[in-house]
């Protein structure tokens, strides 16, 4: 898998988790 895609996916996942926790 592309490294950039992994980083972007992890970032989006982290943002979604924070929004869900808010």
PDB file of C-alpha atoms in Angstrom:
ATOM      1  CA  UNK A   1       0.000   0.000   0.000  1.00  0.00           C
ATOM      2  CA  UNK A   2       1.153   3.535  -0.667  1.00  0.00           C
ATOM      3  CA  UNK A   3       2.744   5.111   2.401  1.00  0.00           C
ATOM      4  CA  UNK A   4       1.088   8.476   1.739  1.00  0.00           C
ATOM      5  CA  UNK A   5      -2.291   6.761   1.563  1.00  0.00           C
ATOM      6  CA  UNK A   6      -1.635   5.028   4.882  1.00  0.00           C
ATOM      7  CA  UNK A   7      -0.741   8.331   6.542  1.00  0.00           C
ATOM      8  CA  UNK A   8      -3.789  10.091   5.096  1.00  0.00           C
ATOM      9  CA  UNK A   9      -6.065   7.243   6.150  1.00  0.00           C
ATOM     10  CA  UNK A  10      -4.637   7.261   9.684  1.00  0.00           C
ATOM     11  CA  UNK A  11      -5.093  11.054   9.875  1.00  0.00           C
ATOM     12  CA  UNK A  12      -8.699  10.916   8.679  1.00  0.00           C
ATOM     13  CA  UNK A  13      -9.405   8.057  11.078  1.00  0.00           C
ATOM     14  CA  UNK A  14      -7.935  10.056  13.965  1.00  0.00           C
ATOM     15  CA  UNK A  15     -10.035  13.113  13.100  1.00  0.00           C
ATOM     16  CA  UNK A  16     -13.177  10.989  12.874  1.00  0.00           C
ATOM     17  CA  UNK A  17     -12.429   9.432  16.270  1.00  0.00           C
ATOM     18  CA  UNK A  18     -11.953  12.875  17.852  1.00  0.00           C
ATOM     19  CA  UNK A  19     -15.193  14.169  16.308  1.00  0.00           C
ATOM     20  CA  UNK A  20     -17.043  11.086  17.556  1.00  0.00           C
ATOM     21  CA  UNK A  21     -15.603  11.582  21.057  1.00  0.00           C
ATOM     22  CA  UNK A  22     -16.527  15.285  21.106  1.00  0.00           C
TER      23      UNK A  22
END
